[in-house]
Amino acid sequence: MIFNSLGFLVFFPIVLLVYYVVPKFLQNFWLLLSSYWFYMSWNPRYGLLLLGVTVLTYIAGLIIGKDSHATWGNPDEDGRISADFYSKVSRSRRNIEIKAVSGREKKQRAVLTLTLCIIFGLLCFYKYTDFLAVNMVKLLERIGLFVEFDHFDIVMPVGISFFTFQAAGYLIDVYREEIPSEKNFLRYALFVSFFPSILAGPIGRAPSLMPQYSRTREFDWNRVCSGFMLMLWGFFLKLVIADRAAILVNFVYQNYHELYGWAIVLATVIYAFEIYCDFCGYSIIATGAANMLGVAFMENFDCPYFSVSVQDFWRRWHISLSGWFRDYLYFPLGGSRCNFLRRYFNVMVVFVVSGLWHGSQWSYVVWGGLNGLYQIIGGILTPVRTLLLRIFGFDKNVLSLKKNPAMAGSMKIYSSIEPTTDVVTPWEKKALSKKRRSDEEDSESGYSDEDIRASLRVSSGLAAWQTEEAKRGHLRTGVFGIRIGEGELSFRSVKMSILKLIRILITFVLIDFAWLFFRAAGLRDALMMIERVKNNFGFSEISLSGIYELGLNERNFWLLMICIAILFLSDYVKYHGGNIRKWILQRPMFLREFIIAVSILVILVFGIWGNSYDASSFIYFQY
């Protein structure tokens, strides 16, 4: 059962209706039962694996968390965690190395290590057995040993990468005493298996989700409407854009040897929007469904194609996975607290592992390695780029998002001296105060402000910091509540805008080139496509009629372009602090319901439903 299937369109309304009808103490039980039904609809045996991982990590958590003095955070209705919790987590992260040496009992460390080995061993068995065996046979052939090999027929359970990482993150948090172990098995089982996110994320964090499962959820019409609109937007991204773009991309990537290089370039550019709309669409549908059930997920995508650097891109793309690798792999390896060679090594390890996580092919390893290499080269060349920009009259800190947050636009991502939101919540005031008091400790611990900032943002799903300088030199408009900035339009602001646009375009080109390896059937196909682009581009053959022969006819191609423009406009509004969904919900009932009805009609009419309603699976289900 997938979101864009008739089964789910029947399943979810029933779950929602019963959920708010049953007594409050049965809500979690009903959600758990529904989640297992949803997951086992793929294959009943998958449920046994999910249950086994849940029981194992639950027992391990109890053992590891015995005598722990950690307490749960107190997330608000948007899933954000209190400042007290973040202060404690920050201290815990700074003391990881000390605790690893003298503060942990051997039994707890042994249980954690054994449990992680088992669950990651299961992940490797299902995902990498065939890949490792094939490469071992090839290696033996190179040294003159020929072995007959039949490929293993192992079916990977859907979503195993996501619920495995979620359970592993919980255990590590308990081990670090950032959270207590969960004593209620029902709540923990729901945390691991909650059906909106189990197949393709977001990868939830226990500090944010577990307290939400501990409280009763009352029916709230506004929240249900907001969640429903999120689901509609997700369906639009998936059915109208991603599945339509996939027709052209699949055609070109399957027949690239018969096409000119320009067609490969076009398909690769369109693939960037396909995978964004496909994966972001799933995350948005999942978030909307969870919101309708009274559970807040973290935001998983944050206008990634408006990024001004590859590093910035990975703060905005698949945020839950990026944050997981940062907190549980990059920081333990040393993060940025070491010399530049070790720091670059840590970055490369994280991205190579990320590539392997996405798939058992060398093309994924190359894709991950490229993203790591981009950041290493960018770090090495920063002094050169800064020098060149200073020659053209830019400030020496123009490339630093930390020191020049204006380069990040109006996004409320980066830490600052003062919050600039119109309404500052109490937890934000406390977080700001504690951040100021802990600045000196953070610098001594070796964690950069940027590390702590990213940690706050990913753990809560929302950060609310921005410097006053970030707003200067821009314009303000009230359309949909957009805050583009304020101040006078000057030559300096125009120059900065041009520089920012150039950085966005360069970042997109680099990311899109890496997507070619991600999408190709294998490393050999990716290299052959690059060779074809280089040697047989076919400038003289570029034409609209040629584009219409790449799987999409004229009407569908231009419909795709219009929908991508709508996506761009939506992200532009969001990038500058606007919220179209909130604006619609604040309109009079007649206008609001009319917009929702038109949205449903657009999805039904223009969505790619397949033959006999053969719904297309989401790309990230295979990971």
XYZ file of C-alpha atoms in Angstrom:
623
model
C 0.000 0.000 0.000
C 1.382 3.366 -1.011
C 0.035 6.858 -0.522
C -1.060 7.329 -4.130
C -3.152 4.146 -4.263
C -6.845 3.405 -3.920
C -6.045 1.235 -0.921
C -4.608 4.164 1.014
C -7.481 6.455 -0.001
C -9.780 3.949 1.738
C -7.399 3.030 4.579
C -6.532 6.501 5.869
C -10.063 7.944 6.284
C -11.030 4.823 8.259
C -7.946 5.177 10.476
C -8.651 8.875 11.010
C -12.332 8.376 11.827
C -11.793 5.528 14.298
C -8.805 7.334 15.831
C -10.929 10.252 17.030
C -13.900 8.061 18.004
C -12.182 5.498 20.251
C -11.387 6.378 23.882
C -8.209 8.417 24.234
C -6.316 5.616 26.007
C -6.813 3.409 22.916
C -5.461 5.947 20.398
C -1.890 4.624 20.440
C -3.078 1.024 20.236
C -5.224 1.845 17.216
C -2.344 3.673 15.513
C 0.008 0.762 16.209
C -2.478 -1.745 14.822
C -3.030 0.448 11.747
C 0.722 0.889 11.252
C 1.363 -2.854 11.233
C -1.543 -3.411 8.874
C -0.141 -0.729 6.572
C 3.384 -2.163 6.660
C 2.347 -5.820 6.357
C 0.209 -5.031 3.306
C 3.475 -5.193 1.369
C 4.439 -8.589 2.761
C 3.140 -10.129 6.011
C 6.622 -11.462 6.816
C 7.942 -7.902 6.954
C 5.897 -7.435 10.108
C 7.923 -10.115 11.903
C 11.173 -8.332 11.051
C 9.766 -5.000 12.228
C 8.508 -6.566 15.454
C 11.849 -8.283 16.029
C 13.822 -5.043 15.636
C 11.333 -3.266 17.912
C 11.518 -5.860 20.711
C 15.316 -6.085 20.511
C 15.917 -2.333 20.676
C 13.249 -1.860 23.347
C 14.941 -4.370 25.672
C 18.383 -2.953 24.854
C 17.119 0.541 25.637
C 15.860 -0.580 29.033
C 19.229 -2.123 29.875
C 21.260 0.831 28.599
C 19.022 3.419 30.225
C 18.889 1.794 33.634
C 19.668 4.315 36.406
C 19.771 7.142 33.852
C 18.846 10.608 35.129
C 17.833 11.890 31.701
C 14.359 13.356 31.201
C 12.172 13.861 28.172
C 11.899 17.246 26.504
C 8.541 18.965 26.265
C 7.688 19.560 22.598
C 5.064 22.127 21.772
C 2.209 21.551 19.334
C 4.610 21.918 16.384
C 6.961 19.256 17.724
C 9.632 21.703 18.903
C 11.644 20.869 22.000
C 12.243 23.185 24.946
C 15.450 25.145 25.432
C 16.256 23.232 28.627
C 16.416 20.004 26.680
C 18.714 21.519 24.044
C 21.013 22.910 26.700
C 21.267 19.443 28.222
C 21.799 17.803 24.834
C 24.506 20.326 23.970
C 26.337 19.553 27.218
C 25.905 15.841 26.592
C 27.419 16.097 23.141
C 30.367 18.059 24.479
C 30.995 15.336 27.061
C 30.689 12.336 24.736
C 34.406 11.671 24.678
C 34.771 11.960 28.474
C 31.882 9.598 29.074
C 33.223 7.124 26.552
C 36.425 6.924 28.569
C 35.258 6.958 32.168
C 31.532 7.482 32.508
C 29.942 4.404 30.939
C 29.658 0.956 32.330
C 31.049 -1.825 30.177
C 27.737 -3.629 30.229
C 25.859 -0.695 28.716
C 28.510 -0.186 26.033
C 28.512 -3.901 25.219
C 24.714 -4.009 24.918
C 24.685 -0.952 22.667
C 27.453 -2.337 20.444
C 25.871 -5.783 20.164
C 22.411 -4.389 19.406
C 23.701 -1.979 16.773
C 25.699 -4.785 15.176
C 22.579 -6.946 14.972
C 20.239 -4.355 13.491
C 22.830 -2.929 11.104
C 23.837 -6.492 10.279
C 20.248 -7.189 9.222
C 20.288 -4.031 7.107
C 23.551 -5.080 5.431
C 22.286 -8.625 4.862
C 19.172 -7.523 3.012
C 20.783 -4.618 1.224
C 24.401 -5.484 0.486
C 24.822 -9.286 0.394
C 24.593 -9.535 -3.374
C 26.670 -6.379 -3.897
C 29.493 -7.649 -1.675
C 29.423 -11.124 -3.219
C 29.560 -9.815 -6.799
C 32.481 -7.523 -6.027
C 34.316 -10.289 -4.182
C 33.974 -12.572 -7.210
C 35.309 -9.814 -9.493
C 38.227 -9.231 -7.131
C 39.099 -12.930 -7.148
C 38.950 -12.946 -10.946
C 41.544 -10.179 -11.043
C 44.009 -12.363 -9.165
C 43.301 -15.400 -11.333
C 40.695 -17.211 -9.237
C 37.438 -17.923 -11.072
C 34.390 -18.736 -8.973
C 30.918 -19.604 -10.204
C 28.360 -17.342 -8.605
C 24.579 -17.220 -8.666
C 23.017 -13.974 -7.539
C 21.229 -14.136 -4.203
C 17.468 -13.791 -4.443
C 17.015 -11.584 -1.377
C 14.009 -9.256 -1.295
C 14.782 -6.147 0.755
C 11.944 -5.194 3.126
C 10.612 -1.751 2.259
C 11.577 1.009 4.652
C 14.194 -1.073 6.499
C 16.776 1.705 6.213
C 14.414 4.192 7.825
C 13.086 2.280 10.821
C 16.557 0.812 11.467
C 18.122 4.273 11.643
C 15.264 5.551 13.792
C 15.691 2.730 16.331
C 19.493 3.085 16.292
C 19.249 6.829 16.943
C 17.007 6.151 19.923
C 19.516 3.699 21.441
C 22.435 6.072 20.987
C 20.475 8.936 22.567
C 19.662 6.721 25.548
C 23.325 5.683 25.835
C 24.412 9.326 25.853
C 21.791 10.067 28.528
C 20.165 12.645 26.306
C 16.814 10.894 26.809
C 15.522 8.247 29.219
C 14.641 4.784 27.967
C 10.979 4.370 27.114
C 9.282 2.001 29.560
C 5.959 1.766 27.702
C 6.383 -0.844 24.938
C 3.264 0.317 23.099
C 4.588 3.865 22.765
C 8.023 2.678 21.686
C 6.585 0.274 19.118
C 4.516 3.122 17.690
C 7.617 5.330 17.544
C 9.413 2.730 15.394
C 6.477 1.773 13.170
C 4.232 4.865 12.794
C 2.855 4.310 9.310
C 3.144 7.783 7.719
C 6.956 7.748 8.018
C 7.953 4.081 8.148
C 8.507 3.593 4.414
C 10.490 6.674 3.426
C 10.894 8.964 6.407
C 11.322 11.538 7.751
C 13.634 9.709 10.163
C 12.072 10.726 13.449
C 13.913 11.579 16.652
C 12.746 10.208 19.985
C 13.112 13.567 21.845
C 10.513 15.098 19.561
C 8.157 12.191 18.870
C 8.016 10.121 22.042
C 6.503 12.869 24.252
C 3.850 13.433 21.578
C 2.786 9.793 21.803
C 2.567 10.168 25.591
C -0.192 12.762 25.508
C -3.752 12.461 24.258
C -4.579 14.110 20.962
C -7.857 15.982 20.670
C -9.638 16.581 17.379
C -8.756 20.000 15.991
C -10.508 21.075 12.795
C -7.887 23.672 11.856
C -5.064 21.167 12.316
C -6.905 18.559 10.251
C -7.532 21.094 7.464
C -3.894 22.159 7.540
C -2.729 18.541 7.355
C -5.134 17.808 4.504
C -3.785 20.751 2.513
C -0.251 19.487 3.090
C -1.296 16.112 1.712
C -2.817 17.762 -1.360
C 0.426 19.618 -2.026
C 2.374 16.384 -1.630
C 0.067 14.589 -4.069
C 0.499 17.449 -6.541
C 4.287 17.157 -6.331
C 4.190 13.387 -6.748
C 1.386 12.748 -9.233
C 1.422 15.877 -11.368
C 5.137 16.717 -11.458
C 7.310 13.744 -10.401
C 5.432 10.993 -12.253
C 5.086 13.143 -15.374
C 8.790 14.064 -15.303
C 9.659 10.369 -14.814
C 8.212 9.549 -18.259
C 10.761 11.758 -20.018
C 13.641 10.861 -17.694
C 13.053 7.113 -17.972
C 12.826 7.303 -21.756
C 16.113 9.170 -22.102
C 18.064 7.128 -19.549
C 16.907 3.870 -21.131
C 17.720 4.982 -24.685
C 20.654 7.346 -24.133
C 22.873 5.431 -26.566
C 20.496 6.435 -29.407
C 20.096 10.090 -28.380
C 22.179 13.242 -28.554
C 23.950 14.617 -25.514
C 21.563 17.558 -25.177
C 18.706 15.134 -24.474
C 20.736 13.576 -21.628
C 21.430 17.030 -20.176
C 17.746 17.973 -20.405
C 16.649 14.720 -18.773
C 19.195 15.136 -15.976
C 17.972 18.661 -15.241
C 14.375 17.448 -15.181
C 15.411 14.519 -12.981
C 16.540 17.022 -10.341
C 12.911 18.136 -10.087
C 11.572 14.596 -10.366
C 13.482 13.289 -7.367
C 12.781 16.472 -5.386
C 9.048 16.307 -6.026
C 8.936 12.555 -5.513
C 10.751 12.450 -2.195
C 9.592 15.812 -0.898
C 6.079 14.883 -1.968
C 6.215 11.727 0.151
C 7.580 13.622 3.157
C 4.858 16.262 2.836
C 2.085 13.659 2.532
C 3.519 11.858 5.567
C 3.714 15.121 7.518
C 0.161 16.054 6.550
C -1.211 12.639 7.535
C 0.633 12.793 10.871
C -0.659 16.323 11.506
C -4.224 15.156 10.942
C -3.554 12.523 13.614
C -2.147 15.137 16.003
C 1.549 14.293 15.557
C 4.099 16.868 14.346
C 7.006 15.746 12.150
C 10.150 17.703 11.500
C 10.504 19.435 8.148
C 12.492 17.265 5.754
C 13.085 19.668 2.847
C 13.793 23.375 2.980
C 13.937 24.883 -0.531
C 17.115 22.909 -1.423
C 17.499 24.333 -4.924
C 17.880 27.822 -3.475
C 21.082 26.705 -1.747
C 24.175 28.870 -2.221
C 26.648 26.023 -1.668
C 26.734 22.237 -1.567
C 27.058 22.400 2.219
C 23.988 24.615 2.333
C 22.185 22.146 0.064
C 22.719 19.331 2.537
C 21.262 21.463 5.316
C 18.091 21.726 3.267
C 17.841 18.325 1.514
C 16.620 15.227 3.383
C 17.250 17.043 6.643
C 16.380 14.083 8.850
C 18.988 11.837 7.185
C 21.630 14.566 7.010
C 21.080 15.297 10.690
C 21.274 11.609 11.553
C 24.649 11.197 9.841
C 25.911 14.397 11.422
C 24.923 13.526 14.989
C 25.721 9.807 14.952
C 28.637 9.558 12.510
C 30.251 12.927 11.742
C 30.424 14.183 15.346
C 31.749 10.882 16.784
C 34.440 10.850 14.075
C 35.567 14.249 15.349
C 33.452 16.574 13.209
C 35.205 19.885 12.654
C 37.084 19.784 15.961
C 40.274 18.469 14.369
C 42.861 19.500 11.786
C 41.690 20.176 8.261
C 42.909 16.826 6.852
C 40.972 14.844 9.420
C 37.950 17.129 8.985
C 37.918 16.520 5.238
C 38.347 12.796 5.847
C 35.319 12.868 8.151
C 33.262 14.671 5.520
C 34.211 12.137 2.853
C 33.404 9.176 5.113
C 29.954 10.587 5.868
C 29.082 11.125 2.217
C 30.463 7.796 0.992
C 28.413 6.037 3.676
C 25.421 8.148 2.644
C 25.925 6.958 -0.931
C 26.021 3.321 0.196
C 22.916 3.902 2.306
C 21.037 4.939 -0.818
C 21.929 1.847 -2.793
C 24.282 -1.077 -3.309
C 25.887 0.187 -6.513
C 29.176 1.909 -7.207
C 27.279 4.721 -8.903
C 25.762 5.614 -5.506
C 29.209 5.556 -3.927
C 30.450 7.931 -6.633
C 27.396 10.146 -6.082
C 28.110 10.376 -2.363
C 31.837 10.853 -2.967
C 31.148 13.700 -5.384
C 29.055 15.553 -2.813
C 31.827 15.116 -0.262
C 34.484 16.158 -2.765
C 32.543 19.298 -3.646
C 32.664 20.402 -0.013
C 36.354 19.564 0.377
C 37.312 21.480 -2.774
C 35.059 24.339 -1.702
C 36.800 24.494 1.678
C 40.266 24.404 0.132
C 39.448 27.109 -2.423
C 37.630 29.414 -0.008
C 40.659 31.741 0.439
C 41.090 31.976 -3.343
C 37.407 32.704 -3.937
C 37.379 35.250 -1.123
C 40.399 37.013 -2.599
C 38.805 37.176 -6.053
C 35.563 38.526 -4.624
C 37.410 41.156 -2.595
C 39.040 42.319 -5.837
C 35.500 42.923 -7.116
C 34.634 44.904 -4.003
C 32.909 42.306 -1.824
C 33.379 41.979 1.922
C 35.867 39.354 3.122
C 33.063 37.437 4.864
C 30.721 37.406 1.882
C 30.950 33.608 1.463
C 30.293 32.797 5.109
C 26.679 32.020 5.925
C 27.582 32.356 9.584
C 29.065 35.837 9.313
C 26.975 36.963 6.356
C 23.501 35.437 6.874
C 22.061 37.755 4.222
C 23.504 35.292 1.700
C 20.997 32.757 3.042
C 18.028 34.964 2.208
C 15.169 35.309 4.646
C 15.263 31.693 5.775
C 15.172 31.398 9.578
C 17.909 28.765 9.686
C 21.073 30.327 10.969
C 21.860 31.347 14.540
C 22.149 35.023 15.355
C 22.432 37.663 18.016
C 18.733 38.490 18.229
C 15.548 36.772 17.038
C 13.610 38.869 14.533
C 10.257 37.119 14.428
C 7.287 39.271 15.289
C 6.230 36.882 18.056
C 8.976 35.323 20.174
C 7.864 32.276 22.128
C 9.118 31.712 25.688
C 11.194 28.707 24.691
C 12.934 30.805 22.024
C 13.837 33.449 24.627
C 15.221 30.769 26.913
C 17.150 29.128 24.078
C 18.686 32.482 23.109
C 19.714 33.182 26.701
C 21.224 29.739 27.161
C 22.995 29.947 23.818
C 24.690 33.184 24.890
C 25.775 31.695 28.216
C 27.129 28.552 26.560
C 28.984 30.244 23.679
C 32.259 30.152 25.548
C 31.799 26.502 26.542
C 30.905 25.555 22.977
C 34.039 27.149 21.579
C 36.194 25.387 24.149
C 34.611 22.039 23.389
C 35.586 22.299 19.737
C 32.037 22.342 18.353
C 31.551 25.264 16.046
C 28.514 27.527 16.325
C 27.495 26.129 12.952
C 27.493 22.574 14.309
C 25.385 23.533 17.328
C 23.088 25.558 15.075
C 22.500 22.671 12.692
C 21.945 20.345 15.622
C 19.257 22.585 17.082
C 17.539 22.920 13.752
C 17.471 19.272 12.798
C 16.502 17.960 16.223
C 13.512 20.272 16.542
C 12.532 20.530 12.903
C 12.502 24.300 13.249
C 14.915 27.032 14.249
C 14.058 30.685 14.682
C 17.249 32.713 14.455
C 18.297 35.358 11.992
C 20.508 38.409 12.271
C 19.300 41.916 11.673
C 22.002 42.258 9.020
C 20.289 39.519 7.015
C 17.336 41.807 6.332
C 19.190 44.859 5.127
C 19.280 45.833 1.493
C 16.112 44.016 0.436
C 12.505 44.880 -0.229
C 9.359 44.082 1.768
C 6.008 42.946 0.425
C 2.868 41.758 2.140
C 1.798 39.201 -0.466
C 0.985 35.933 1.355
C 2.852 37.346 4.341
C 6.193 37.210 2.507
C 9.032 39.006 4.208
C 11.687 39.486 1.540
C 13.524 41.974 3.705
C 13.575 45.656 4.347
C 15.734 48.642 3.586
C 16.643 50.582 0.496
C 17.514 49.097 -2.858
C 21.168 49.956 -3.416
C 24.028 49.047 -5.717
C 25.486 46.893 -2.949
C 22.252 44.937 -2.537
C 21.974 44.391 -6.299
C 25.572 43.207 -6.433
C 24.953 40.819 -3.540
C 21.815 39.509 -5.224
C 23.725 38.829 -8.445
C 26.451 37.013 -6.514
C 23.842 34.988 -4.667
C 22.096 34.035 -7.907
C 25.415 32.928 -9.433
C 26.144 30.788 -6.358
C 22.678 29.214 -6.541
C 23.143 28.350 -10.222
C 26.627 26.908 -9.686
C 25.372 24.829 -6.766
C 22.492 23.501 -8.858
C 24.842 22.504 -11.686
C 27.136 20.634 -9.281
C 24.266 18.864 -7.546
C 22.580 18.033 -10.837
C 25.773 16.540 -12.272
C 25.932 14.258 -9.231
C 22.280 13.288 -9.772
C 23.321 11.708 -13.090
C 25.252 9.035 -11.171
C 22.343 8.653 -8.758
C 19.820 8.029 -11.545
C 21.921 5.974 -13.971
C 21.407 2.203 -14.020
C 25.041 1.769 -13.017
C 28.446 3.399 -13.004
C 29.216 2.208 -16.534
C 26.009 3.780 -17.892
C 26.753 7.060 -16.115
C 30.247 7.257 -17.604
C 28.958 6.403 -21.085
C 26.329 9.151 -20.844
C 28.977 11.677 -19.838
C 31.090 10.544 -22.790
C 28.123 10.946 -25.125
C 27.418 14.459 -23.845
C 31.058 15.375 -24.411
C 31.481 13.841 -27.875
C 28.026 13.966 -29.431
C 26.098 16.846 -27.874
C 24.210 17.731 -31.072
C 23.836 21.507 -30.772
C 22.391 21.739 -34.281
C 19.764 19.098 -33.471
C 18.208 20.906 -30.501
C 14.555 21.664 -31.256
C 11.162 21.655 -29.611
C 9.994 18.907 -31.946
C 12.948 16.819 -30.767
C 11.968 17.390 -27.126
C 8.412 16.214 -27.847
C 9.839 12.869 -28.992
C 11.412 12.110 -25.604
C 8.372 10.401 -24.115
C 6.219 13.463 -23.379
C 4.071 15.025 -26.058
C 3.823 18.791 -26.470
C 0.851 19.240 -24.135
C 2.348 17.195 -21.298
C 5.798 18.737 -21.653
C 4.508 22.278 -21.294
C 2.179 21.232 -18.493
C 5.268 19.893 -16.730
C 7.077 23.198 -17.258
C 4.106 25.155 -15.852
C 3.940 22.904 -12.787
C 7.678 23.259 -12.179
C 7.170 27.041 -12.349
C 4.433 26.697 -9.705
C 6.856 24.686 -7.560
C 9.505 27.379 -7.992
C 7.045 30.110 -6.991
C 5.961 28.122 -3.931
C 9.539 27.550 -2.800
C 10.363 31.203 -3.466
C 7.528 32.285 -1.189
C 8.644 29.810 1.481
C 12.294 30.828 1.084
C 11.363 34.385 1.980
C 9.324 33.415 5.017
C 5.857 33.212 3.458
C 3.298 30.492 4.072
C 0.738 29.988 1.306
C -1.058 27.233 3.200
C -1.518 29.472 6.236
C -2.759 32.281 3.997
C -5.375 29.986 2.420
C -6.547 28.720 5.803
C -7.101 32.304 6.936
C -9.413 33.099 3.997
C -13.224 33.043 4.312
C -14.669 29.541 4.337
C -16.168 29.775 0.835
C -12.880 30.863 -0.769
C -10.864 28.326 1.221
C -13.104 25.406 0.260
C -13.121 26.581 -3.362
C -9.303 26.545 -3.481
C -9.204 23.076 -1.917
C -11.801 21.772 -4.394
C -9.869 23.188 -7.352
C -6.670 21.617 -6.006
C -8.331 18.207 -5.799
C -9.678 18.601 -9.329
C -6.248 19.556 -10.702
C -4.662 16.477 -9.122
C -7.416 14.176 -10.440
C -7.311 15.602 -13.959
C -3.586 16.151 -14.450
C -2.109 13.469 -12.204
C -0.292 10.537 -13.794
C -2.267 7.575 -12.519
C -0.958 4.819 -14.801
C -2.876 2.071 -16.578
C -5.807 0.724 -14.560
C -4.783 2.914 -11.641
C -1.350 1.281 -11.393
C 0.115 3.782 -8.955
C 3.812 4.527 -9.275
C 5.954 3.813 -6.224
C 7.947 6.560 -4.568
C 11.643 6.551 -5.477
C 12.934 6.327 -1.911
C 10.989 3.124 -1.150
C 13.938 1.174 -2.614
C 16.341 2.639 -0.050
